[in-house]
XYZ file of C-alpha atoms in Angstrom:
381
model
C -52.619 -52.286 -8.927
C -49.130 -52.707 -7.735
C -47.337 -55.495 -7.051
C -44.179 -54.362 -6.469
C -41.682 -51.005 -4.991
C -38.342 -50.827 -4.746
C -36.793 -47.674 -3.568
C -32.975 -46.856 -3.093
C -31.763 -44.045 -1.662
C -34.956 -41.520 -1.740
C -35.636 -39.932 0.966
C -35.491 -42.089 4.796
C -34.582 -45.433 2.589
C -31.500 -46.545 1.434
C -33.144 -49.850 0.032
C -36.369 -50.524 0.636
C -38.200 -53.426 -1.235
C -42.246 -53.797 -0.582
C -44.426 -57.263 -2.729
C -48.415 -55.706 -1.956
C -51.028 -57.858 -1.402
C -53.957 -57.494 -4.188
C -55.949 -56.694 -1.692
C -55.158 -55.100 1.721
C -51.624 -54.205 2.204
C -51.008 -51.858 6.519
C -47.469 -50.371 7.155
C -46.850 -49.253 10.863
C -44.040 -48.696 11.745
C -43.153 -46.090 14.836
C -42.878 -42.223 13.790
C -39.942 -41.887 11.254
C -39.489 -44.704 9.400
C -41.163 -42.942 6.277
C -44.304 -44.522 5.744
C -46.282 -41.947 4.051
C -43.483 -40.873 1.870
C -43.705 -44.821 1.271
C -47.740 -44.141 -0.150
C -46.850 -40.662 -1.627
C -44.196 -42.344 -4.084
C -46.832 -44.920 -5.206
C -49.019 -41.936 -6.460
C -46.112 -40.314 -8.512
C -44.916 -43.806 -9.426
C -48.266 -44.499 -10.414
C -49.626 -40.734 -11.880
C -49.947 -40.010 -15.843
C -46.603 -37.276 -14.629
C -44.813 -40.854 -15.323
C -45.445 -41.238 -18.659
C -45.426 -40.032 -21.404
C -42.510 -37.907 -23.477
C -42.084 -35.331 -20.781
C -42.374 -37.627 -18.048
C -38.257 -36.786 -16.907
C -39.565 -33.309 -16.060
C -43.149 -33.932 -15.023
C -41.712 -37.145 -12.808
C -39.392 -34.301 -11.170
C -42.328 -31.945 -11.208
C -44.290 -34.373 -8.710
C -42.122 -35.639 -5.958
C -40.955 -31.498 -5.983
C -45.390 -30.783 -5.169
C -45.852 -34.155 -2.619
C -42.631 -33.924 -0.918
C -41.630 -29.848 -0.626
C -37.426 -29.911 -0.537
C -36.400 -26.815 0.417
C -35.313 -25.486 -3.345
C -38.144 -27.418 -4.855
C -35.329 -29.567 -6.688
C -36.570 -32.776 -7.279
C -32.313 -33.847 -6.070
C -32.874 -32.458 -2.387
C -35.384 -35.629 -2.607
C -32.014 -38.408 -2.406
C -30.549 -39.223 0.327
C -28.105 -37.752 2.280
C -24.867 -39.813 3.387
C -25.167 -42.796 0.534
C -23.388 -43.218 -2.550
C -25.120 -43.918 -5.958
C -28.205 -41.851 -7.247
C -32.361 -41.850 -5.921
C -34.032 -44.746 -7.303
C -37.841 -45.991 -7.357
C -38.789 -48.515 -9.620
C -43.290 -49.592 -10.021
C -44.529 -53.286 -10.617
C -47.569 -53.603 -12.126
C -49.984 -55.970 -11.973
C -50.099 -55.477 -15.465
C -47.023 -55.668 -16.398
C -46.068 -53.144 -16.334
C -42.702 -51.679 -14.804
C -41.165 -47.987 -14.343
C -38.344 -46.775 -12.452
C -36.507 -43.239 -11.775
C -33.520 -42.503 -11.644
C -31.421 -39.003 -9.960
C -28.653 -37.134 -8.778
C -28.804 -35.369 -6.052
C -27.423 -32.347 -8.332
C -30.676 -33.234 -10.526
C -33.177 -31.290 -11.374
C -35.023 -34.295 -13.838
C -34.895 -37.633 -13.755
C -34.074 -40.665 -16.004
C -37.367 -42.021 -16.817
C -37.377 -46.130 -18.536
C -40.530 -47.432 -18.773
C -42.639 -50.379 -21.333
C -45.827 -48.791 -19.382
C -48.404 -47.668 -23.137
C -51.587 -45.803 -22.820
C -53.346 -43.311 -19.743
C -52.650 -45.332 -16.329
C -54.872 -46.247 -13.937
C -53.657 -43.510 -10.128
C -53.702 -44.472 -6.961
C -56.151 -42.122 -4.779
C -54.265 -40.967 -1.942
C -56.266 -39.534 1.574
C -53.794 -37.807 3.046
C -54.427 -37.594 7.395
C -56.846 -34.793 7.860
C -59.421 -34.869 5.767
C -59.369 -32.516 2.379
C -64.114 -32.669 2.551
C -63.805 -29.641 3.787
C -61.532 -28.048 1.283
C -62.402 -28.121 -1.249
C -64.146 -24.432 -2.086
C -60.708 -22.793 -1.816
C -58.266 -25.687 -2.867
C -60.682 -25.547 -6.884
C -62.428 -22.546 -7.063
C -62.417 -20.551 -10.602
C -59.977 -17.751 -9.305
C -57.824 -19.258 -6.539
C -54.319 -18.091 -5.368
C -52.125 -21.164 -6.361
C -48.843 -20.648 -5.655
C -50.239 -19.541 -1.711
C -52.412 -22.619 -1.920
C -49.030 -24.566 -2.966
C -46.949 -23.952 -0.270
C -49.003 -25.437 2.372
C -50.623 -27.535 -0.025
C -49.241 -30.602 -1.195
C -50.520 -32.425 -4.647
C -52.021 -34.932 -2.122
C -54.284 -32.771 -0.997
C -54.908 -30.303 -4.103
C -55.094 -34.238 -6.324
C -58.265 -35.210 -3.475
C -60.031 -32.488 -3.887
C -59.858 -32.157 -8.123
C -61.270 -35.814 -7.422
C -63.908 -34.610 -5.093
C -65.042 -32.566 -6.974
C -65.690 -33.840 -9.989
C -69.474 -34.336 -11.002
C -70.381 -38.058 -10.731
C -74.161 -39.450 -11.348
C -76.506 -37.827 -9.837
C -78.297 -40.447 -8.945
C -77.200 -42.759 -7.049
C -79.175 -44.330 -4.935
C -80.306 -45.984 -8.743
C -76.017 -46.694 -9.012
C -76.282 -48.556 -5.099
C -79.673 -50.787 -6.971
C -78.266 -51.406 -10.230
C -74.340 -51.941 -8.769
C -73.770 -54.260 -6.523
C -70.434 -53.273 -5.668
C -71.924 -50.233 -4.264
C -75.702 -52.163 -3.225
C -72.992 -52.728 0.862
C -70.954 -50.160 0.575
C -72.335 -46.918 0.408
C -75.364 -48.005 2.395
C -73.051 -48.995 5.327
C -70.312 -45.779 5.002
C -74.142 -43.266 5.095
C -75.627 -44.993 8.364
C -72.062 -44.671 9.383
C -72.418 -41.446 10.019
C -76.445 -40.531 9.823
C -76.271 -39.010 6.176
C -74.559 -38.460 3.136
C -72.298 -35.442 1.148
C -73.038 -33.601 -1.427
C -71.899 -31.276 -3.503
C -73.944 -27.513 -3.561
C -72.737 -24.556 -5.349
C -68.990 -25.792 -4.989
C -68.811 -26.605 -1.595
C -70.311 -29.517 0.786
C -72.968 -29.689 2.725
C -74.932 -32.529 4.753
C -77.299 -34.233 4.065
C -78.832 -36.144 7.247
C -80.172 -38.933 6.524
C -80.326 -42.956 6.069
C -80.584 -45.492 3.863
C -83.230 -48.190 4.081
C -84.411 -51.897 2.561
C -87.651 -51.018 1.207
C -89.694 -53.910 -1.315
C -88.848 -53.547 -4.404
C -91.925 -52.372 -6.894
C -90.154 -53.694 -9.422
C -87.099 -56.167 -9.748
C -83.767 -54.157 -11.768
C -83.749 -56.387 -15.766
C -79.481 -56.115 -15.772
C -78.850 -60.000 -15.653
C -75.750 -58.302 -13.182
C -77.917 -56.779 -10.728
C -80.719 -59.391 -10.750
C -77.503 -62.339 -9.276
C -77.576 -59.869 -6.225
C -81.359 -58.265 -5.462
C -83.490 -60.308 -3.792
C -87.905 -59.052 -2.853
C -85.412 -55.760 -1.167
C -83.835 -52.434 -2.642
C -81.776 -49.226 -0.320
C -83.421 -45.974 -0.061
C -82.264 -43.156 1.185
C -84.261 -41.189 3.419
C -83.439 -37.832 4.596
C -84.062 -36.210 8.170
C -84.298 -33.361 7.431
C -84.739 -31.026 5.014
C -81.777 -28.749 6.033
C -78.448 -29.443 4.982
C -75.066 -28.264 6.371
C -72.019 -26.587 6.093
C -68.862 -29.619 5.563
C -67.722 -27.877 8.314
C -70.267 -27.713 10.873
C -69.222 -31.772 10.626
C -67.881 -33.596 12.738
C -63.836 -33.584 10.854
C -63.909 -37.927 11.521
C -67.268 -38.051 9.448
C -65.977 -35.959 7.157
C -63.115 -38.183 6.572
C -65.955 -41.408 5.743
C -67.268 -38.492 3.736
C -65.187 -38.548 1.739
C -64.865 -42.361 0.808
C -68.648 -41.881 0.248
C -67.691 -39.069 -2.563
C -65.132 -40.987 -3.863
C -67.602 -43.831 -4.773
C -69.953 -41.983 -5.180
C -69.022 -39.679 -8.187
C -66.409 -42.694 -9.789
C -63.643 -41.282 -9.194
C -63.058 -45.289 -7.280
C -63.969 -47.921 -9.289
C -63.182 -51.573 -7.637
C -61.359 -53.641 -9.709
C -60.735 -50.411 -12.056
C -59.312 -47.487 -10.709
C -55.574 -48.052 -8.562
C -54.062 -48.899 -5.268
C -56.386 -46.716 -3.139
C -53.704 -44.986 -0.335
C -54.643 -43.698 3.015
C -52.666 -41.938 5.369
C -53.888 -43.292 8.513
C -57.259 -43.477 8.740
C -57.612 -43.808 12.183
C -56.545 -39.614 12.517
C -59.937 -38.224 14.031
C -62.315 -41.070 13.772
C -63.986 -42.323 17.262
C -62.884 -46.178 17.885
C -66.719 -47.324 17.267
C -67.075 -46.279 13.700
C -63.722 -48.205 13.305
C -65.251 -52.208 12.654
C -67.461 -50.743 10.228
C -64.879 -49.316 8.361
C -62.287 -51.756 7.820
C -66.005 -54.460 7.169
C -66.116 -51.893 4.272
C -62.252 -51.969 3.465
C -63.384 -55.612 3.306
C -65.719 -54.802 1.424
C -63.834 -52.477 -1.622
C -61.573 -54.785 -1.653
C -63.175 -58.035 -2.171
C -64.876 -56.312 -5.417
C -60.730 -55.632 -6.683
C -59.741 -52.632 -5.209
C -56.344 -53.300 -3.544
C -55.408 -50.944 -0.307
C -52.408 -49.846 1.855
C -53.325 -47.731 4.492
C -50.701 -46.129 6.793
C -52.012 -46.504 11.222
C -50.824 -46.003 14.012
C -53.580 -47.582 15.781
C -54.530 -50.939 17.609
C -57.907 -50.571 17.512
C -58.186 -50.697 13.688
C -55.389 -53.421 13.547
C -57.276 -55.755 15.573
C -60.770 -55.394 13.691
C -58.928 -56.199 10.364
C -57.423 -59.304 12.411
C -60.904 -60.556 13.184
C -62.806 -59.525 10.782
C -60.663 -60.917 7.632
C -62.099 -63.838 6.289
C -59.840 -66.048 4.277
C -62.994 -67.934 2.423
C -64.439 -65.384 1.759
C -61.108 -63.675 -0.128
C -59.554 -61.265 1.878
C -56.085 -61.291 1.673
C -54.806 -58.877 4.233
C -50.759 -58.236 4.327
C -48.842 -56.002 7.219
C -45.921 -54.703 6.455
C -43.335 -53.379 9.521
C -40.691 -50.888 8.769
C -38.037 -50.041 11.862
C -34.693 -48.489 11.793
C -31.280 -50.308 12.841
C -30.198 -49.219 15.753
C -26.875 -49.775 14.554
C -27.177 -48.299 11.064
C -30.196 -46.641 10.672
C -31.218 -47.452 7.669
C -35.129 -48.635 7.515
C -35.950 -52.170 6.846
C -39.518 -54.404 6.422
C -40.773 -57.483 6.878
C -43.783 -58.238 5.967
C -45.973 -61.206 7.448
C -50.214 -62.351 6.636
C -50.458 -63.212 10.198
C -51.057 -60.329 12.463
C -49.809 -61.906 14.581
C -46.934 -62.845 13.645
C -45.858 -59.226 13.572
C -42.243 -58.578 15.218
C -41.361 -55.725 16.134
C -45.137 -54.695 16.931
C -44.883 -51.897 18.832
C -48.515 -50.839 18.664
C -49.176 -54.440 20.215
C -46.510 -53.332 22.847
C -47.986 -50.261 24.368
C -50.848 -51.199 24.306
C -50.242 -54.152 26.381
C -47.716 -51.876 28.577
C -50.754 -49.838 28.650
C -53.176 -52.700 30.671
C -50.834 -54.354 32.281
C -50.461 -50.797 34.170
C -53.755 -50.416 34.284
C -54.385 -53.756 36.651
C -51.808 -52.862 38.065
C -53.307 -50.399 39.487
C -56.090 -52.065 40.359
C -54.300 -54.394 42.017
C -53.039 -51.732 44.862
C -50.545 -53.332 45.883
C -51.227 -56.899 46.402
C -48.909 -59.752 45.202
C -45.520 -56.410 46.277
């Protein structure tokens, strides 16, 4: 879990600091304010490349793989026109701190850290869905140079996490682990099916989870606290599986989250931050309420979430559905560019109504006014 990030002279940022909520963090801002760049910086600093004896070279390589500078040199990521070295610094809830510095001509990075042992790396979900790409990105004999020219490590890391083998009996997992009892069935029923890995590719199995009378109750103490006389069971509606490419891209994005939970790559309370870039992309607005409920439930189970969005519907569902009585913490981070200096600045608040500036809400209000004006015709002129 990351508690603070400081970026200086790094790509879009002259000097930017953010303090993160341990629950849900939502980054908003116009195009070009660095939302995706911010998420990738967290991904790099949370990973194993930022630790160990080879961190100077490994982190430099990771940053190049995430941002694709023209000449593949980390020095190109230093913000032009500013004095001093580029600096990325992260403080984690564990007390670990990592700082990376480099000049404009650097090919390696100076890394200082007090972190020991293995990290809890972040999981990054990019804007475009990855489920249908897994077969090509994780092939036994891939054309790796070509793949790396096309896809940055945000895509490749996620593909490897999705291809990871996990628990074979998801139904049993849903019954035994209270964290899955409401989350996985909700995701599955949201898209009327589940994605399964078969022979290196993802296929879609249509069906829904249904509550059925429990034949026996689990003897596991932590499960008994959450169980009643019913249990969840996945019921297929067809014996025929579909290629993931034959399903809607919005469904595949939901399927990514479903798969990460199912195979154990995402373990609320254990894994690092879940970073999601524009979850609303290619997603029907009808699905957003349920998606927000799932994300809130993940956060209630100890999963830190940091997402970037342009979507008014998504923002409003967070505002309407969050329940402080259940411990929900939703923090909004607004990135905007100063008209005089061109620098990106940050404002953070824990109340949606306090967001200023809120270009997303302003645009939506302008649209509604235009619609009302058209219905009113010339009345009042």
